[in-house]
Coordinates of C-alpha atoms in Angstrom, one line a residue:
X143 CA 1.2 -38.5 7.9
X144 CA -0.7 -36.0 5.9
X145 CA -2.4 -34.6 9.0
X146 CA 1.0 -34.2 10.7
X147 CA 2.4 -32.3 7.7
X148 CA -0.6 -30.0 7.7
X149 CA -0.1 -29.4 11.4
X150 CA 3.5 -28.5 10.8
X151 CA 2.6 -26.0 8.1
X152 CA 0.1 -24.3 10.4
X153 CA 2.6 -24.3 13.2
X154 CA 5.3 -22.6 11.0
X155 CA 2.8 -20.1 9.8
X156 CA 1.7 -19.3 13.4
X157 CA 5.3 -18.8 14.4
X158 CA 6.0 -16.5 11.5
X159 CA 2.8 -14.6 12.1
X160 CA 3.7 -14.0 15.7
X161 CA 7.2 -12.8 14.8
X162 CA 5.9 -10.3 12.2
X163 CA 4.0 -8.6 15.0
X164 CA 7.0 -8.1 17.3
X165 CA 8.9 -4.9 17.3
X166 CA 12.4 -6.1 16.9
X167 CA 14.4 -3.0 17.7
X168 CA 12.6 -0.9 20.3
X169 CA 13.7 2.7 20.2
X170 CA 12.9 5.9 22.0
X171 CA 9.3 7.1 22.0
X172 CA 8.5 10.1 20.0
X173 CA 6.5 13.1 21.2
X174 CA 3.5 14.6 19.5
X175 CA 5.2 18.0 19.4
X176 CA 7.6 20.1 17.3
X177 CA 11.3 19.9 17.8
X178 CA 13.6 22.7 18.9
X179 CA 14.4 23.7 15.3
X180 CA 10.7 24.2 14.6
X181 CA 10.0 21.0 12.7
X182 CA 7.6 18.2 13.6
X183 CA 9.2 15.0 14.7
X184 CA 9.5 12.5 11.9
X185 CA 7.2 9.4 11.9
X186 CA 9.9 6.7 11.7
X187 CA 10.0 3.5 9.7
X188 CA 9.0 0.6 11.9
X189 CA 10.2 -2.9 12.1
X190 CA 6.8 -4.5 12.4
X191 CA 3.7 -5.2 10.3
X192 CA 0.0 -5.3 10.9
X193 CA -1.5 -8.4 9.2
X194 CA -5.2 -8.3 9.0
X195 CA -8.1 -10.2 7.3
X196 CA -9.4 -6.8 6.4
X197 CA -6.4 -6.0 4.3
X198 CA -5.2 -9.3 2.8
X199 CA -2.6 -7.2 0.9
X200 CA -0.9 -10.0 -1.0
X201 CA -2.1 -11.5 -4.2
X202 CA -0.4 -14.2 -6.2
X203 CA -0.9 -16.2 -9.5
X204 CA 1.0 -19.4 -9.5
X205 CA 0.9 -20.1 -13.2
X206 CA 2.8 -16.9 -14.0
X207 CA 4.8 -16.9 -10.8
X208 CA 3.7 -13.4 -10.2
X209 CA 2.8 -11.7 -7.0
X210 CA 2.0 -8.2 -5.8
X211 CA 1.6 -6.4 -2.5
X212 CA -1.5 -4.2 -2.7
X213 CA -1.4 -0.8 -1.2
X214 CA -4.5 1.4 -0.9
X215 CA -4.6 4.2 -3.5
X216 CA -1.7 2.7 -5.5
X217 CA -3.5 1.2 -8.5
X218 CA -4.6 -1.6 -6.1
X219 CA -8.1 -2.2 -7.6
X220 CA -6.8 -2.3 -11.1
X221 CA -3.9 -4.6 -10.1
X222 CA -6.4 -7.0 -8.5
X223 CA -8.4 -7.2 -11.7
X224 CA -5.2 -7.8 -13.7
X225 CA -4.3 -10.7 -11.5
X226 CA -7.9 -12.0 -11.6
X227 CA -7.7 -11.9 -15.4
X228 CA -4.5 -13.9 -15.3
X229 CA -5.9 -16.5 -13.0
X230 CA -9.0 -17.1 -15.2
X231 CA -7.2 -17.0 -18.6
X232 CA -9.5 -17.6 -21.6
X233 CA -13.0 -18.7 -21.1
X234 CA -14.8 -21.4 -23.2
X235 CA -15.3 -18.9 -26.0
X236 CA -11.5 -18.0 -26.0
X237 CA -12.1 -14.6 -24.5
X238 CA -10.2 -12.8 -21.8
X239 CA -12.0 -11.1 -18.9
X240 CA -11.2 -8.1 -16.7
X241 CA -13.0 -8.3 -13.4
X242 CA -12.8 -8.4 -9.6
X243 CA -12.6 -12.0 -8.5
X244 CA -12.8 -11.2 -4.8
X245 CA -10.4 -12.1 -2.1
X246 CA -10.0 -15.8 -2.5
X247 CA -6.5 -15.6 -3.9
X248 CA -5.3 -12.9 -1.5
X249 CA -3.1 -13.6 1.5
X250 CA -2.5 -12.1 4.9
X251 CA 1.3 -12.3 4.7
X252 CA 4.2 -13.3 2.6
X253 CA 4.5 -16.4 4.7
X254 CA 0.9 -17.5 3.9
X255 CA 1.5 -16.8 0.2
X256 CA 4.6 -18.9 0.2
X257 CA 3.0 -21.9 2.0
X258 CA -0.2 -21.9 0.0
X259 CA 1.9 -21.9 -3.2
X260 CA 4.1 -24.9 -2.1
X261 CA 7.2 -23.0 -1.0
X262 CA 9.0 -24.0 2.2
X263 CA 10.1 -20.5 2.9
X264 CA 9.4 -16.8 1.9
X265 CA 13.0 -16.6 0.6
X266 CA 12.3 -19.3 -2.0
X267 CA 9.1 -17.5 -3.0
X268 CA 11.0 -14.3 -3.8
X269 CA 13.7 -16.2 -5.6
X270 CA 11.3 -17.9 -8.0
X271 CA 8.5 -15.4 -8.3
X272 CA 8.3 -11.8 -9.6
X273 CA 6.7 -9.9 -6.7
X274 CA 5.7 -6.3 -7.3
X275 CA 5.2 -3.4 -5.0
X276 CA 3.6 -0.4 -6.6
X277 CA 4.5 2.9 -4.9
X278 CA 3.2 6.5 -5.3
X279 CA 4.1 10.0 -4.5
X280 CA 3.1 10.3 -0.8
X281 CA 1.2 13.6 -1.1
X282 CA -0.7 12.4 -4.2
X283 CA -1.6 9.2 -2.4
X284 CA -2.8 11.1 0.7
X285 CA -4.9 13.5 -1.3
X286 CA -6.4 10.7 -3.4
X287 CA -7.4 8.8 -0.2
X288 CA -8.7 12.0 1.5
X289 CA -10.9 12.9 -1.5
X290 CA -12.3 9.4 -1.9
X291 CA -13.1 8.8 1.7
X292 CA -13.5 12.2 3.3
X293 CA -14.7 14.5 0.6
X294 CA -16.7 12.3 -1.8
X295 CA -17.3 9.5 0.7
X296 CA -17.3 7.0 -2.1
X297 CA -19.1 3.7 -1.2
X298 CA -19.4 4.7 2.5
X299 CA -22.6 4.3 4.5
X300 CA -24.0 7.3 6.4
X301 CA -22.6 6.2 9.7
X302 CA -19.1 5.2 8.4
X303 CA -16.2 7.5 9.1
X304 CA -12.5 7.0 8.5
X305 CA -11.6 10.7 8.7
X306 CA -11.4 11.2 12.4
X307 CA -14.7 13.2 12.3
X308 CA -12.9 15.9 10.3
X309 CA -15.4 15.8 7.5
X310 CA -13.8 17.8 4.6
X311 CA -11.2 19.6 6.7
X312 CA -7.9 18.3 5.5
X313 CA -5.9 20.2 8.1
X314 CA -7.9 18.5 10.9
X315 CA -7.4 15.1 9.1
X316 CA -3.6 15.4 8.8
X317 CA -3.4 16.5 12.5
X318 CA -5.4 13.5 13.6
X319 CA -3.5 11.1 11.3
X320 CA -0.2 12.3 12.8
X321 CA -1.5 11.9 16.3
X322 CA -2.7 8.3 15.5
X323 CA 0.7 7.4 14.0
X324 CA 2.5 8.7 17.0
X325 CA 0.4 6.5 19.2
X326 CA 1.0 3.5 17.0
X327 CA 4.7 4.1 17.1
X328 CA 4.6 4.4 20.9
X329 CA 2.6 1.2 21.1
X330 CA -0.4 3.0 22.6
X331 CA -2.8 2.1 19.8
X332 CA -3.6 -0.8 17.5
X333 CA -3.8 0.5 14.0
X334 CA -7.2 1.0 12.3
X335 CA -6.8 -1.5 9.4
X336 CA -8.8 0.5 7.0
X337 CA -6.8 3.7 7.6
X338 CA -3.6 1.7 7.7
X339 CA -4.3 0.4 4.1
X340 CA -5.3 3.8 2.7
X341 CA -3.3 6.4 4.6
X342 CA -0.4 4.9 6.7
X343 CA 3.1 5.3 5.2
X344 CA 4.0 3.0 2.3
X345 CA 7.1 1.9 4.2
X346 CA 4.8 0.5 6.9
X347 CA 3.1 -1.8 4.3
X348 CA 4.1 -5.1 2.7
X349 CA 6.5 -6.1 5.4
X350 CA 8.8 -3.6 3.8
X351 CA 11.2 -3.6 6.6
X352 CA 11.9 -7.3 5.9
X353 CA 11.5 -7.6 2.1
X354 CA 12.6 -4.2 0.7
X355 CA 15.4 -5.8 -1.3
X356 CA 13.1 -8.5 -2.7
X357 CA 10.4 -6.5 -4.4
X358 CA 10.3 -5.2 -7.9
X359 CA 9.1 -1.6 -7.7
X360 CA 6.9 0.3 -10.1
X361 CA 6.1 4.0 -9.6
X362 CA 2.4 4.9 -10.1
X363 CA 2.0 8.5 -11.3
X364 CA -1.2 10.5 -10.9
X365 CA -1.0 11.7 -14.5
X366 CA 1.0 10.8 -17.7
X367 CA 0.7 7.1 -17.0
X368 CA 2.0 5.7 -20.3
X369 CA 5.5 4.9 -18.9
X370 CA 3.9 3.2 -15.9
X371 CA 1.6 1.1 -18.1
X372 CA 4.5 0.2 -20.4
X373 CA 6.7 -0.9 -17.4
X374 CA 3.8 -2.9 -16.0
X375 CA 3.1 -4.7 -19.2
X376 CA 6.9 -5.5 -19.4
X377 CA 6.7 -7.2 -16.0
X378 CA 3.8 -9.3 -17.3
X379 CA 5.9 -10.2 -20.3
X380 CA 8.8 -11.3 -18.1
X381 CA 6.3 -13.5 -16.2
X382 CA 5.4 -15.3 -19.3
X383 CA 2.0 -13.8 -20.0
X384 CA 0.8 -14.4 -23.6
X385 CA 1.2 -11.4 -25.9
X386 CA -2.5 -11.5 -26.7
X387 CA -3.4 -11.3 -23.0
X388 CA -0.9 -8.5 -22.5
X389 CA -2.5 -6.5 -25.3
X390 CA -6.0 -7.1 -23.8
X391 CA -4.8 -5.9 -20.4
X392 CA -3.0 -2.9 -21.8
X393 CA -6.1 -1.7 -23.5
X394 CA -8.2 -2.3 -20.3
X395 CA -6.0 -0.4 -17.9
X396 CA -5.9 2.6 -20.3
X397 CA -9.6 2.8 -20.8
X398 CA -11.2 1.4 -17.6
X399 CA -12.1 4.0 -15.0
X400 CA -12.7 2.9 -11.4
X401 CA -15.6 4.5 -9.7
X402 CA -13.6 5.8 -6.8
X403 CA -10.9 7.5 -8.9
X404 CA -10.3 11.1 -7.8
X405 CA -7.4 12.2 -10.0
X406 CA -8.3 15.0 -12.5
X407 CA -11.5 16.1 -10.7
X408 CA -11.8 19.9 -10.2
X409 CA -12.2 19.6 -6.4
X410 CA -9.2 17.4 -6.1
X411 CA -7.1 20.0 -8.0
X412 CA -8.4 22.7 -5.7
X413 CA -7.6 20.8 -2.5
X414 CA -4.1 20.1 -3.8
X415 CA -3.5 23.7 -4.6
X416 CA -4.7 24.9 -1.2
X417 CA -2.6 22.3 0.5
X418 CA 0.6 23.5 -1.1
X419 CA -0.2 27.1 0.0
X420 CA -0.2 25.9 3.7
X421 CA 3.5 25.7 4.6
X422 CA 3.0 24.3 8.1
X423 CA 0.6 21.7 6.9
X424 CA 2.7 20.5 4.0
X425 CA 5.7 20.2 6.4
X426 CA 3.6 18.1 8.8
X427 CA 2.7 15.8 5.8
X428 CA 6.4 15.5 4.9
X429 CA 7.1 14.6 8.6
X430 CA 4.5 11.8 8.3
X431 CA 5.8 10.4 5.0
X432 CA 9.5 11.4 5.2
X433 CA 10.7 7.8 4.7
X434 CA 8.4 7.3 1.8
X435 CA 10.0 10.2 0.0
X436 CA 13.5 8.9 0.9
X437 CA 13.0 5.2 0.3
X438 CA 11.2 5.5 -3.0
X439 CA 13.1 8.5 -4.4
X440 CA 10.4 11.1 -4.5
X441 CA 11.4 14.8 -4.5
X442 CA 10.3 16.8 -1.4
X443 CA 8.1 19.8 -1.9
X444 CA 10.0 23.1 -1.6
X445 CA 8.5 23.8 1.8
X446 CA 10.0 20.6 3.2
X447 CA 13.6 20.9 1.9
X448 CA 14.8 22.2 5.3
X449 CA 13.6 19.2 7.3
X450 CA 16.6 17.6 9.0
X451 CA 17.9 14.4 7.5
X452 CA 17.1 12.2 10.5
X453 CA 15.4 12.8 13.8
X454 CA 14.5 9.3 14.9
X455 CA 16.1 5.9 14.4
X456 CA 13.9 3.2 13.0
X457 CA 12.2 1.3 15.8

């Protein structure tokens, strides 16, 4: 009987996994070109997801009924350590810890997170858990990822490259990223999962097309983070985290610096300034992340204010 039940769970997960990879509403293909009005075609929202063992973007802590969808360059490393700390609680000496506990409590999909935490459906998971999605200004996120992986090459081996062989040339990088996304939309390319996690639109992450109404959203700023930290600690409070643990975590997130952080560095500021001086490049970036700006309520740069409201339907 137990074996049959396990088989049923695996079968349900497999069915859900297969459906999550289908494009439910095929639309017209987009061209890698500029439109008649001089704007690049917008990279659309897509009704599909790209689950991968390389990403494992979901993290859940059953005791606090708290989950998060992790997005690269959106406080993901720190958020992982927060949830690891919640999982561990106090040790034998009644101390809290702030550390990376690896990927053992991360999940490939909301379906897996639901099943592994004894829910019969994803809907029931979202009804009973507080599931967070942390979002960021699309341009800040792009620059942060570019500086980490292309400029500083943090943690990368000599033969590793996630920058399309563009080295430190951000114009080359944006052009190649746009080309890749066009090919993914037109179903000519399977996404590079590392680039997907760090650079693809946020509206392509977290099965957003299915669960956008279920997440609790927090906006992660590149500076002046006090409001963000306060909102995050409030979410922990709502999830029943002990006040002493919240105070511990609040202190940690304000004082702990991740090795791959790029915000505030002189070269990062210089790249950002040069980026905003290049009107065509910034417009292309807005075309890539148009729906991130729209869905999450970020203000467009002045150079992008003339981009038409809608060029492509979601596919």
